[in-house]
Coordinates of C-alpha atoms in Angstrom, one line a residue:
Chain A
M219 CA -37.0 25.4 10.4
L220 CA -34.3 27.7 11.6
G221 CA -31.3 25.7 12.8
E222 CA -32.0 22.7 10.8
G223 CA -28.9 23.1 8.7
I224 CA -26.8 23.5 11.8
L225 CA -28.3 20.3 13.3
K226 CA -27.6 18.4 10.1
G227 CA -24.0 19.6 10.2
L228 CA -23.7 18.6 13.9
A229 CA -25.0 15.1 13.0
E230 CA -22.1 14.9 10.5
T231 CA -19.5 15.9 13.1
A232 CA -21.1 13.4 15.6
K233 CA -20.8 10.7 12.9
N234 CA -17.2 11.5 12.4
F235 CA -16.5 11.7 16.1
A236 CA -18.1 8.3 16.8
G237 CA -16.6 6.9 13.6
S238 CA -13.1 7.8 14.6
Y239 CA -13.2 5.1 17.3
V240 CA -14.1 2.3 14.8
S241 CA -13.0 3.4 11.3
K242 CA -9.4 3.9 10.2
D243 CA -10.7 6.2 7.4
R244 CA -12.0 8.7 9.9
L245 CA -8.9 8.8 12.1
T246 CA -5.9 9.1 9.9
T247 CA -3.5 10.7 12.3
V248 CA -0.7 8.9 14.2
Q249 CA 1.2 9.9 17.2
Y250 CA 4.5 10.9 15.7
P251 CA 7.4 10.3 16.7
E252 CA 6.3 7.3 18.8
E253 CA 4.2 5.9 15.9
R254 CA 5.4 6.2 12.3
I255 CA 3.7 5.6 9.0
A256 CA 5.5 3.2 6.7
P257 CA 7.5 5.2 4.1
I258 CA 6.4 5.4 0.5
E259 CA 8.9 3.8 -1.9
A260 CA 9.1 6.7 -4.4
T261 CA 9.8 9.3 -1.7
R262 CA 12.7 11.6 -2.3
D263 CA 14.4 14.3 -0.4
F264 CA 18.2 14.8 -0.7
P265 CA 20.7 13.3 -3.1
F266 CA 23.4 10.9 -2.1
L267 CA 26.3 9.2 -4.0
V268 CA 26.1 5.5 -4.6
Y269 CA 29.2 3.3 -4.2
D270 CA 29.7 -0.4 -5.0
G271 CA 31.6 -2.8 -2.9
E272 CA 33.0 -2.3 0.6
D273 CA 35.3 0.8 0.3
W274 CA 33.4 3.9 -0.5
Q275 CA 36.4 5.7 -1.9
A276 CA 37.2 2.9 -4.3
G277 CA 33.7 2.1 -5.3
L278 CA 32.2 5.6 -5.9
R279 CA 30.4 5.5 -9.2
C280 CA 30.8 9.3 -9.8
V281 CA 33.3 10.3 -12.4
A282 CA 33.2 14.0 -11.7
C283 CA 31.7 14.8 -15.1
Q284 CA 30.0 17.9 -13.4
I285 CA 26.8 17.5 -15.4
C286 CA 24.7 17.6 -12.2
E287 CA 26.6 20.6 -11.0
K288 CA 25.7 22.4 -14.2
E289 CA 22.1 21.3 -14.3
C290 CA 21.3 21.8 -10.7
P291 CA 18.6 24.6 -10.6
P292 CA 19.6 26.2 -7.2
K293 CA 23.3 25.4 -7.8
C294 CA 23.9 23.5 -4.6
I295 CA 26.5 21.0 -5.8
Y296 CA 30.3 21.7 -5.8
I297 CA 32.6 19.3 -7.5
E298 CA 36.4 19.3 -7.8
K299 CA 37.9 16.8 -10.2
S300 CA 40.8 14.6 -9.1
K301 CA 44.2 14.8 -10.7
D302 CA 44.7 11.0 -10.9
K303 CA 42.4 8.3 -12.1
K304 CA 40.8 5.1 -10.6
P305 CA 39.1 2.2 -12.3
D306 CA 35.3 2.4 -12.6
Y307 CA 32.8 -0.5 -12.5
V308 CA 33.9 -1.8 -15.9
G309 CA 37.5 -1.4 -15.1
K310 CA 38.1 1.7 -17.2
P311 CA 40.3 4.3 -15.5
Q312 CA 38.2 7.4 -14.7
I313 CA 38.6 10.7 -12.9
Y314 CA 36.8 10.7 -9.6
P315 CA 35.5 13.6 -7.5
A316 CA 38.3 14.9 -5.2
R317 CA 35.6 17.0 -3.6
F318 CA 31.9 16.6 -3.9
D319 CA 29.8 18.8 -1.6
I320 CA 26.0 19.3 -1.6
D321 CA 24.6 22.1 0.5
I322 CA 21.3 20.6 1.5
S323 CA 20.1 23.8 3.0
V324 CA 20.0 25.1 -0.6
C325 CA 18.9 21.8 -2.3
M326 CA 15.3 21.9 -3.4
S327 CA 14.9 18.1 -3.8
C328 CA 14.0 18.3 -7.5
Q329 CA 15.8 15.2 -8.6
I330 CA 17.2 16.8 -11.8
C331 CA 20.7 15.7 -10.8
V332 CA 19.5 12.1 -10.8
E333 CA 17.8 12.5 -14.1
V334 CA 20.8 13.9 -15.9
C335 CA 23.5 11.6 -14.4
P336 CA 24.6 9.2 -17.1
F337 CA 26.5 7.0 -14.6
E338 CA 23.7 6.2 -12.1
A339 CA 26.0 7.7 -9.5
I340 CA 23.7 10.1 -7.7
K341 CA 20.3 9.0 -6.3
M342 CA 17.7 10.4 -4.0
D343 CA 17.7 9.5 -0.3
T344 CA 14.7 9.3 2.1
V345 CA 16.3 10.5 5.3
F346 CA 14.6 13.1 7.2
E347 CA 15.0 14.6 10.7
L348 CA 18.2 16.3 9.6
A349 CA 18.0 19.2 12.0
T350 CA 21.3 20.3 13.2
E351 CA 22.8 22.9 15.5
D352 CA 25.4 24.0 13.0
R353 CA 23.5 25.7 10.2
F354 CA 26.5 26.0 7.8
G355 CA 28.8 23.1 8.4
G356 CA 26.1 20.7 9.5
L357 CA 24.1 21.0 6.3
L358 CA 27.0 21.1 3.9
L359 CA 27.5 17.4 3.2
D360 CA 30.9 16.3 1.8
R361 CA 31.5 13.1 -0.1
S362 CA 32.2 11.0 3.0
K363 CA 28.7 11.9 4.3
L364 CA 27.1 11.6 0.9
A365 CA 28.6 8.2 -0.1
K366 CA 26.1 5.4 0.6
S367 CA 26.4 1.8 -0.4
N368 CA 24.4 0.2 -3.2
E369 CA 22.9 -2.1 -0.6
Y370 CA 21.5 0.9 1.2
Y371 CA 20.0 2.1 -2.1
H372 CA 18.4 -1.3 -2.4
T373 CA 16.8 -1.0 1.0
I374 CA 15.2 2.4 0.3
H375 CA 14.2 2.1 -3.4
P376 CA 14.1 -1.6 -4.1
T377 CA 12.3 -1.5 -7.5
E378 CA 14.3 1.4 -8.9
A379 CA 17.6 0.0 -7.6
A380 CA 17.0 -3.4 -9.2
E381 CA 16.3 -1.7 -12.5
V382 CA 19.5 0.3 -12.2
D383 CA 21.5 -2.8 -11.3
A384 CA 20.1 -4.6 -14.4
R385 CA 21.0 -1.7 -16.6
L386 CA 24.6 -1.5 -15.2
A387 CA 25.0 -5.2 -15.5
E388 CA 23.8 -5.1 -19.1
E389 CA 26.3 -2.3 -19.9
K390 CA 29.1 -4.1 -18.2
A391 CA 28.3 -7.3 -20.1
K392 CA 28.3 -5.3 -23.3
V393 CA 31.7 -3.8 -22.5
E394 CA 33.1 -7.1 -21.5
A395 CA 31.8 -8.8 -24.6
K396 CA 33.2 -6.1 -26.7
A397 CA 36.6 -6.4 -25.0
R398 CA 36.5 -10.2 -25.4
A399 CA 35.6 -9.9 -29.0
A400 CA 38.3 -7.4 -29.5
A401 CA 40.8 -9.7 -27.8
E402 CA 39.6 -12.6 -29.9
A403 CA 39.9 -10.5 -33.0
A404 CA 43.4 -9.5 -32.0
A405 CA 44.4 -13.1 -31.2
A406 CA 43.0 -14.3 -34.5
K407 CA 44.9 -11.5 -36.2
A408 CA 48.0 -12.5 -34.4
A409 CA 47.5 -16.1 -35.4
A410 CA 46.8 -15.1 -39.0
A411 CA 49.9 -12.9 -39.2
P412 CA 52.5 -15.7 -39.5
A413 CA 50.5 -17.3 -42.3
A414 CA 51.2 -14.3 -44.5
G415 CA 50.3 -16.3 -47.6
A416 CA 46.6 -15.5 -47.8
P417 CA 45.5 -12.6 -45.5
A418 CA 42.3 -11.9 -47.5
K419 CA 41.0 -15.4 -46.8
T420 CA 41.5 -15.4 -43.0
E421 CA 40.4 -11.9 -42.2
P422 CA 36.6 -12.0 -42.7
P423 CA 35.9 -14.9 -40.2
A424 CA 38.0 -13.0 -37.6
V425 CA 35.9 -9.8 -37.9
K426 CA 32.5 -11.5 -37.9
P427 CA 32.3 -12.7 -34.3
A428 CA 33.2 -9.2 -33.1
G429 CA 30.3 -7.8 -35.0
G430 CA 28.0 -10.5 -33.8
A431 CA 28.8 -9.9 -30.1
E432 CA 27.8 -6.3 -30.4
Chain B
M913 CA 18.3 54.7 29.4
T914 CA 17.2 54.6 25.8
N915 CA 15.4 51.8 24.1
P916 CA 17.4 50.5 21.1
A917 CA 14.2 49.4 19.4
T918 CA 12.7 52.9 19.5
E919 CA 16.0 54.5 18.4
Y920 CA 16.2 52.1 15.5
A921 CA 12.6 52.8 14.5
A922 CA 13.1 56.5 14.7
G923 CA 16.3 56.3 12.6
Q924 CA 14.5 54.2 10.0
G925 CA 11.4 56.4 9.9
I926 CA 9.3 53.5 11.1
G927 CA 7.9 55.6 14.0
D928 CA 6.0 57.9 11.7
A929 CA 4.7 55.2 9.3
R930 CA 1.4 56.2 7.9
L931 CA -0.6 53.2 8.9
D932 CA 0.0 52.6 12.5
G933 CA -3.6 53.2 13.4
R934 CA -3.8 57.0 13.7
M935 CA -6.8 58.9 12.6
V936 CA -6.8 60.7 9.2
V937 CA -9.4 63.0 7.8
D938 CA -10.9 62.2 4.5
P939 CA -11.3 65.7 2.9
D940 CA -14.2 64.6 0.7
S941 CA -16.6 63.3 3.3
G942 CA -15.5 65.4 6.2
T943 CA -15.7 62.5 8.6
D944 CA -12.9 60.8 10.4
L945 CA -11.7 57.6 8.8
L946 CA -9.5 55.1 10.5
E947 CA -6.7 53.6 8.4
V948 CA -5.9 50.0 9.3
A949 CA -3.3 47.7 7.9
M950 CA -4.8 44.2 7.7
G951 CA -1.8 42.0 7.4
P952 CA 0.8 41.2 6.4
H953 CA 1.2 39.0 9.4
H954 CA -2.2 37.6 9.9
P955 CA -3.5 34.1 9.2
S956 CA -6.7 35.5 7.4
T957 CA -4.6 36.9 4.6
H958 CA -3.5 33.4 3.5
G959 CA 0.2 34.4 3.6
V960 CA 2.1 37.6 3.6
F961 CA -0.3 40.0 2.1
R962 CA -1.5 43.4 3.3
M963 CA -4.7 45.3 2.8
D964 CA -4.6 49.0 3.6
V965 CA -8.2 49.7 4.5
A966 CA -9.9 52.9 5.4
L967 CA -12.8 52.4 7.8
D968 CA -15.8 54.5 8.4
G969 CA -16.9 52.9 11.7
E970 CA -17.0 49.2 10.7
R971 CA -17.5 49.8 7.0
I972 CA -14.9 49.7 4.4
T973 CA -14.5 52.9 2.4
R974 CA -11.2 52.2 0.7
L975 CA -9.1 49.1 0.3
K976 CA -5.7 48.8 -1.3
P977 CA -4.1 45.4 -1.7
V978 CA -0.4 45.5 -1.1
F979 CA 1.6 42.5 -2.3
G980 CA 5.2 41.7 -3.0
Y981 CA 6.3 40.4 0.4
L982 CA 6.9 37.0 -1.1
H983 CA 8.6 38.2 -4.3
R984 CA 11.3 35.6 -5.3
N985 CA 12.3 36.9 -8.7
H986 CA 10.6 33.9 -10.3
E987 CA 10.4 35.4 -13.8
K988 CA 13.9 36.7 -13.9
L989 CA 15.3 33.4 -12.5
G990 CA 13.4 31.7 -15.4
E991 CA 15.4 33.7 -17.9
G992 CA 18.7 32.6 -16.3
H993 CA 17.8 29.0 -16.0
T994 CA 17.5 26.3 -18.7
Y995 CA 14.0 25.3 -19.6
L996 CA 14.2 22.1 -17.5
A997 CA 15.6 23.9 -14.5
S998 CA 12.6 26.2 -14.3
M999 CA 10.3 23.2 -13.9
P1000 CA 10.9 22.7 -10.2
Y1001 CA 10.5 26.4 -9.6
T1002 CA 7.0 26.3 -11.1
D1003 CA 6.1 24.0 -8.2
R1004 CA 6.6 26.9 -5.9
L1005 CA 4.2 29.3 -7.6
D1006 CA 0.9 28.0 -6.3
Y1007 CA 2.3 25.5 -3.9
I1008 CA -1.1 23.9 -3.2
C1009 CA -1.4 22.8 -6.9
S1010 CA 2.2 22.1 -8.1
L1011 CA 1.1 19.6 -10.7
T1012 CA -1.1 22.0 -12.6
N1013 CA 1.7 24.6 -12.6
N1014 CA 4.0 21.9 -14.1
W1015 CA 1.3 21.2 -16.7
A1016 CA 0.9 24.8 -17.8
Y1017 CA 4.6 25.3 -18.1
A1018 CA 5.1 22.0 -20.0
L1019 CA 2.3 23.0 -22.3
A1020 CA 3.9 26.3 -23.1
V1021 CA 7.3 24.8 -23.8
E1022 CA 5.7 22.0 -25.9
K1023 CA 4.0 24.6 -28.0
L1024 CA 7.2 26.5 -28.4
A1025 CA 9.2 23.4 -29.4
G1026 CA 6.4 21.7 -31.3
Q1027 CA 6.5 18.5 -29.2
E1028 CA 3.9 15.8 -29.1
V1029 CA 2.8 14.2 -25.9
P1030 CA 2.0 10.4 -25.8
E1031 CA -1.6 9.3 -25.1
R1032 CA -0.9 7.7 -21.8
A1033 CA 1.0 10.8 -20.6
E1034 CA -2.0 13.0 -21.4
Y1035 CA -4.2 10.7 -19.4
L1036 CA -1.8 10.8 -16.5
R1037 CA -1.7 14.6 -16.7
V1038 CA -5.5 14.8 -16.6
I1039 CA -5.6 12.4 -13.6
V1040 CA -3.1 14.3 -11.6
G1041 CA -4.5 17.6 -12.7
E1042 CA -8.0 16.7 -11.6
L1043 CA -6.8 15.3 -8.3
T1044 CA -5.0 18.6 -7.8
R1045 CA -8.3 20.4 -8.4
V1046 CA -10.2 18.2 -6.0
Q1047 CA -7.7 18.8 -3.2
N1048 CA -7.4 22.5 -3.9
H1049 CA -11.1 23.0 -3.8
A1050 CA -11.6 21.0 -0.7
L1051 CA -8.8 23.0 0.9
S1052 CA -10.0 26.4 -0.2
V1053 CA -13.5 25.7 1.1
G1054 CA -12.0 24.5 4.3
F1055 CA -10.0 27.7 4.7
L1056 CA -13.0 29.8 3.8
I1057 CA -14.9 28.3 6.6
Q1058 CA -11.9 28.7 8.8
D1059 CA -11.9 32.4 8.0
M1060 CA -15.5 32.5 9.0
G1061 CA -14.6 31.4 12.5
A1062 CA -15.4 27.7 12.3
S1063 CA -11.9 26.9 13.6
G1064 CA -10.9 23.5 12.7
T1065 CA -13.7 21.0 11.9
P1066 CA -14.4 21.6 8.2
L1067 CA -10.8 22.4 7.5
M1068 CA -9.6 19.2 9.1
Y1069 CA -12.1 17.1 7.1
A1070 CA -10.7 18.8 4.0
F1071 CA -7.1 18.1 5.1
R1072 CA -8.0 14.4 5.8
E1073 CA -9.1 14.1 2.2
R1074 CA -6.2 16.0 0.8
E1075 CA -3.8 13.7 2.7
K1076 CA -5.0 10.7 0.7
I1077 CA -4.4 12.6 -2.5
L1078 CA -1.0 13.8 -1.4
D1079 CA 0.0 10.3 -0.6
L1080 CA -0.9 9.4 -4.2
F1081 CA 1.2 12.2 -5.4
E1082 CA 4.1 11.0 -3.3
A1083 CA 3.8 7.4 -4.5
L1084 CA 3.9 8.6 -8.1
T1085 CA 6.2 11.6 -8.1
G1086 CA 8.2 11.2 -5.0
S1087 CA 7.1 14.4 -3.4
R1088 CA 3.9 15.5 -1.7
M1089 CA 3.8 19.1 -2.7
M1090 CA 6.8 19.9 -4.9
C1091 CA 6.0 17.2 -7.4
N1092 CA 8.2 18.3 -10.4
Y1093 CA 6.5 15.6 -12.4
M1094 CA 5.9 16.8 -15.9
R1095 CA 8.5 17.0 -18.6
F1096 CA 8.5 18.5 -22.1
G1097 CA 6.9 15.7 -24.1
G1098 CA 5.4 13.7 -21.4
C1099 CA 5.8 12.8 -17.7
R1100 CA 8.8 11.9 -15.7
V1101 CA 7.8 8.4 -14.6
D1102 CA 5.1 6.0 -15.5
A1103 CA 2.4 5.1 -13.1
T1104 CA 2.2 1.5 -12.1
S1105 CA -1.0 -0.5 -12.2
E1106 CA -1.0 -0.5 -8.3
W1107 CA -0.9 3.2 -8.3
L1108 CA -3.8 3.4 -10.7
D1109 CA -5.7 1.0 -8.4
A1110 CA -4.9 3.2 -5.4
V1111 CA -6.3 6.2 -7.3
R1112 CA -9.4 4.3 -8.2
K1113 CA -9.9 3.5 -4.5
V1114 CA -9.5 7.1 -3.5
V1115 CA -11.8 8.4 -6.3
T1116 CA -14.5 5.9 -5.2
G1117 CA -14.3 7.5 -1.7
L1118 CA -14.5 11.1 -3.0
P1119 CA -18.3 11.3 -3.6
Q1120 CA -18.9 10.3 0.0
F1121 CA -16.6 13.1 1.1
A1122 CA -18.4 15.6 -1.1
D1123 CA -21.8 14.4 0.3
E1124 CA -20.6 14.8 3.9
F1125 CA -19.0 18.1 3.2
E1126 CA -22.2 19.4 1.7
Q1127 CA -24.3 18.0 4.5
L1128 CA -22.0 19.7 6.9
L1129 CA -21.9 23.1 5.4
C1130 CA -24.3 23.9 2.6
T1131 CA -27.5 24.6 4.5
N1132 CA -25.9 25.9 7.6
E1133 CA -27.8 29.0 8.6
I1134 CA -24.8 30.8 10.0
L1135 CA -22.8 30.2 6.9
M1136 CA -25.7 31.4 4.7
A1137 CA -26.1 34.5 6.8
R1138 CA -22.5 35.3 6.6
T1139 CA -22.0 34.7 2.9
Q1140 CA -25.1 35.3 0.9
G1141 CA -25.1 38.8 -0.7
V1142 CA -21.6 39.5 0.6
G1143 CA -18.9 40.5 -1.8
V1144 CA -21.0 40.5 -5.0
L1145 CA -18.9 40.5 -8.2
R1146 CA -20.9 41.6 -11.2
P1147 CA -20.2 39.6 -14.4
E1148 CA -19.3 42.7 -16.4
L1149 CA -16.7 43.8 -13.9
A1150 CA -15.3 40.3 -13.6
V1151 CA -14.9 40.0 -17.4
S1152 CA -13.3 43.5 -17.8
A1153 CA -10.9 42.8 -14.9
G1154 CA -9.8 39.5 -16.4
V1155 CA -11.0 37.4 -13.5
T1156 CA -10.9 33.7 -14.2
G1157 CA -11.7 30.5 -12.5
P1158 CA -14.4 29.7 -10.0
A1159 CA -14.8 33.4 -9.1
L1160 CA -15.7 34.2 -12.7
R1161 CA -18.1 31.2 -13.1
A1162 CA -19.7 32.1 -9.8
A1163 CA -20.6 35.4 -11.4
G1164 CA -22.4 33.5 -14.1
V1165 CA -19.9 33.7 -16.9
N1166 CA -19.5 30.5 -18.8
Y1167 CA -15.8 30.4 -19.3
D1168 CA -13.8 27.3 -18.6
I1169 CA -10.5 26.9 -20.5
R1170 CA -11.0 23.1 -20.5
K1171 CA -14.1 23.7 -22.6
V1172 CA -12.9 26.8 -24.5
D1173 CA -9.4 25.7 -25.5
R1174 CA -10.0 21.9 -25.2
Y1175 CA -6.3 21.6 -24.5
S1176 CA -4.8 18.2 -23.8
I1177 CA -7.6 15.6 -24.1
Y1178 CA -10.4 17.4 -22.3
D1179 CA -12.6 17.1 -25.4
R1180 CA -13.0 13.3 -24.6
F1181 CA -14.6 13.7 -21.2
K1182 CA -18.1 14.5 -20.4
F1183 CA -18.4 17.1 -17.7
K1184 CA -20.4 20.2 -16.9
V1185 CA -19.3 23.7 -16.0
P1186 CA -21.2 24.8 -12.9
L1187 CA -22.3 28.4 -13.0
G1188 CA -23.3 30.7 -10.2
E1189 CA -26.1 33.3 -10.3
H1190 CA -25.4 36.0 -7.7
G1191 CA -21.6 36.1 -7.7
D1192 CA -21.4 36.4 -3.9
V1193 CA -19.2 34.5 -1.5
Y1194 CA -21.8 31.7 -1.2
D1195 CA -21.8 31.2 -4.9
R1196 CA -18.1 31.0 -5.0
F1197 CA -18.2 28.5 -2.2
M1198 CA -20.8 26.4 -3.9
I1199 CA -19.1 26.5 -7.3
R1200 CA -16.0 24.9 -5.7
L1201 CA -18.0 22.0 -4.3
L1202 CA -19.8 21.5 -7.6
E1203 CA -16.6 21.6 -9.6
L1204 CA -15.1 19.1 -7.2
R1205 CA -17.9 16.7 -8.2
E1206 CA -17.3 17.3 -11.9
S1207 CA -13.6 16.6 -11.4
I1208 CA -14.6 13.3 -9.8
K1209 CA -16.5 12.5 -13.0
I1210 CA -13.5 13.3 -15.2
L1211 CA -11.3 11.2 -13.0
E1212 CA -13.7 8.2 -13.2
Q1213 CA -13.7 8.5 -17.0
A1214 CA -9.9 9.0 -17.3
L1215 CA -9.2 6.0 -15.1
K1216 CA -11.5 3.8 -17.2
E1217 CA -10.0 4.8 -20.5
I1218 CA -6.3 5.2 -19.7
P1219 CA -4.3 3.3 -22.4
D1220 CA -0.9 1.5 -22.1
G1221 CA 2.1 3.0 -23.8
P1222 CA 5.1 5.2 -23.3
V1223 CA 4.8 8.3 -21.1
M1224 CA 7.6 10.2 -22.8
D1225 CA 8.0 11.4 -26.4
P1226 CA 11.1 9.3 -27.5
K1227 CA 12.4 12.3 -29.4
A1228 CA 12.3 14.5 -26.2
K1229 CA 15.6 15.7 -24.9
I1230 CA 16.4 16.1 -21.2
R1231 CA 19.7 17.8 -21.6
N1232 CA 20.8 20.4 -24.2
F1233 CA 17.2 21.2 -25.0
R1234 CA 17.0 24.3 -27.3
P1235 CA 13.6 25.1 -28.8
K1236 CA 13.6 27.0 -32.1
V1237 CA 13.3 30.8 -32.1
G1238 CA 9.7 31.9 -31.5
E1239 CA 7.2 32.6 -28.8
A1240 CA 4.4 30.7 -27.2
Y1241 CA 1.7 31.1 -24.7
G1242 CA 0.4 28.0 -23.0
R1243 CA -2.6 28.2 -20.7
I1244 CA -4.6 25.8 -18.7
E1245 CA -7.6 25.9 -16.3
A1246 CA -5.8 25.7 -13.1
P1247 CA -7.9 25.2 -9.9
K1248 CA -7.7 29.0 -9.3
G1249 CA -8.3 30.2 -12.8
E1250 CA -6.3 30.7 -16.0
L1251 CA -2.7 29.9 -15.5
G1252 CA -0.6 30.9 -18.4
F1253 CA 3.1 30.9 -19.3
Y1254 CA 4.4 33.1 -22.0
L1255 CA 7.8 32.2 -23.3
I1256 CA 10.1 33.8 -25.9
S1257 CA 12.9 31.7 -27.2
D1258 CA 16.0 33.1 -28.9
G1259 CA 17.2 29.6 -29.7
G1260 CA 19.4 29.3 -26.7
P1261 CA 19.2 26.9 -23.8
N1262 CA 17.2 29.3 -21.6
P1263 CA 14.1 31.4 -22.5
Y1264 CA 14.7 35.0 -23.5
R1265 CA 11.5 36.0 -21.7
Y1266 CA 9.6 34.0 -19.2
R1267 CA 6.3 35.4 -18.0
V1268 CA 3.7 33.9 -15.7
R1269 CA 0.1 34.9 -15.8
P1270 CA -1.0 33.8 -12.4
P1271 CA -4.8 33.5 -11.7
S1272 CA -4.5 34.6 -8.0
F1273 CA -2.8 37.8 -8.9
V1274 CA -5.4 38.9 -11.5
N1275 CA -8.3 37.8 -9.3
L1276 CA -7.0 40.0 -6.5
T1277 CA -7.2 43.2 -8.4
I1278 CA -11.0 43.5 -8.0
L1279 CA -10.8 43.0 -4.2
E1280 CA -11.7 46.6 -3.4
D1281 CA -14.8 46.5 -5.6
M1282 CA -16.1 43.5 -3.8
C1283 CA -15.3 44.8 -0.4
L1284 CA -16.6 48.4 -0.5
G1285 CA -19.4 48.9 1.9
H1286 CA -19.0 45.7 3.8
N1287 CA -17.8 45.2 7.3
V1288 CA -14.2 44.4 8.3
A1289 CA -15.2 40.8 9.2
D1290 CA -16.5 40.3 5.6
V1291 CA -13.2 41.4 4.1
V1292 CA -11.6 38.3 5.5
L1293 CA -14.4 36.2 4.0
I1294 CA -14.3 37.9 0.6
L1295 CA -10.5 37.4 0.4
G1296 CA -10.9 33.8 1.4
S1297 CA -13.5 33.2 -1.3
V1298 CA -11.1 34.6 -4.0
D1299 CA -8.8 31.8 -3.1
I1300 CA -5.3 33.1 -3.4
V1301 CA -1.9 31.7 -2.8
L1302 CA 0.7 34.3 -2.2
G1303 CA 3.5 32.3 -3.8
E1304 CA 1.7 32.8 -7.1
V1305 CA 0.6 36.4 -6.5
D1306 CA 4.1 37.7 -5.7
R1307 CA 6.2 35.1 -7.7

């Protein structure tokens, strides 16, 4: 019968139309911006800099190694190294970025900066609705705008942030253990030094704990 | 008072452009032909693409595809960037199927560097690749029907299904369209078991979508009248022009790189390669729906068999990656056809030559042969049935 196919198709649309009132699968749209879908955890859009503690300038993890600047495919990161040094999370004095700009009008959200960063200092944000009237200054973010706390990182990517924290804590513990072992070794050595009679006998036990801690 | 726009146009020679609708005489036939520029700013061209057509009444007597409006220097950029930095750029080739683009490029580089891919990563690649194929075919059928004038309904159903798949991509890779997921020697992140469960849930719903879509469209008399016998592509021409993908299989040529090359782990899955008989628009439309069903079968098998294990080759390097001197061509069956990357390495951090073989571009070259003698309205349909993405055509 001519028109049978059309009627079959119309039955399908009728099913969808009626179904959209009862089934969530058939009506998937929401009325943005009044209604919003819950964000997906892995979402990424633009990078930000993580800092620990209260003060963003003191706590910035970035050490201005410029790897991300070099690896960034569209070259949207600009870094200037500082002249002086500040202590990092394990207490080692490090250079920090005197200037760290990301031009998010150029950024292509590829996450390569995050992958290459050896210091877990740069992570991907989930902010959107970034429209601005100033096309140049408004989209060129400097470090004061890029710096966001570790707590904020935990709110947007909880699983990933927990992994990063565990990794950093492990590293810190390692460094501390090493430092402690080194200090102990130095102390043992210092203690052994006055008893100059038998250096060969006292040295091996002093070295051993240092090796074991590593 | 003078009109600045007219003055500008006259100064630029725009006023006497050849294709502004004036009549020209074809010396061979002696009749008046009308030259029309279809595009570049028209939704039916699927992007910025122009067809210079010469019309005899309603009939096409000549058609010249003009592309390059979206040229972004992709291949030259690839020569200047490191191997890794080119990966996010491949997302932007065929922006509907970024994951298969990643895959083809990763495959080429792995061939070049002689890298192995862990088992689980191969399975993940197959899963995301076939999901990409499902959403591409749903979408291309939707757009084809849209080109036919059925504004909205089938396309929106296709979009609804694609949305679920894009949500899966976002949960896995962090991005809906520009996934940037694959790395040389594996995948960037591992899939959680919750993600795999979510994929299983979506895949279970897909056959119902395919049923409904077929019910909606396949026997529709208007669709059949518009598409059957339109834009016939003969198998000999398709083969000699290098056409690949659904357009080639709709012409009846059994050529699917998943079967021919058996790259990755496609030899482990049972699936059929649907073939057309007439090579017309209707066959190309049906082939996509059938391939969608075959992809669902592959997905079901892959989800059942996926093993545990690492997703990255432990020897793989993210930074300072320098493959040895040589050349490699990696190709896959992308949803639109054979997508290949040809790379020459001189041992440095970036390729000496980076060449893309995009399926859309090659499939477009036979557009005139398919369109000759048809009406203007059919050109839109035939172009829609070739399924192009201009990001890939112009690169």
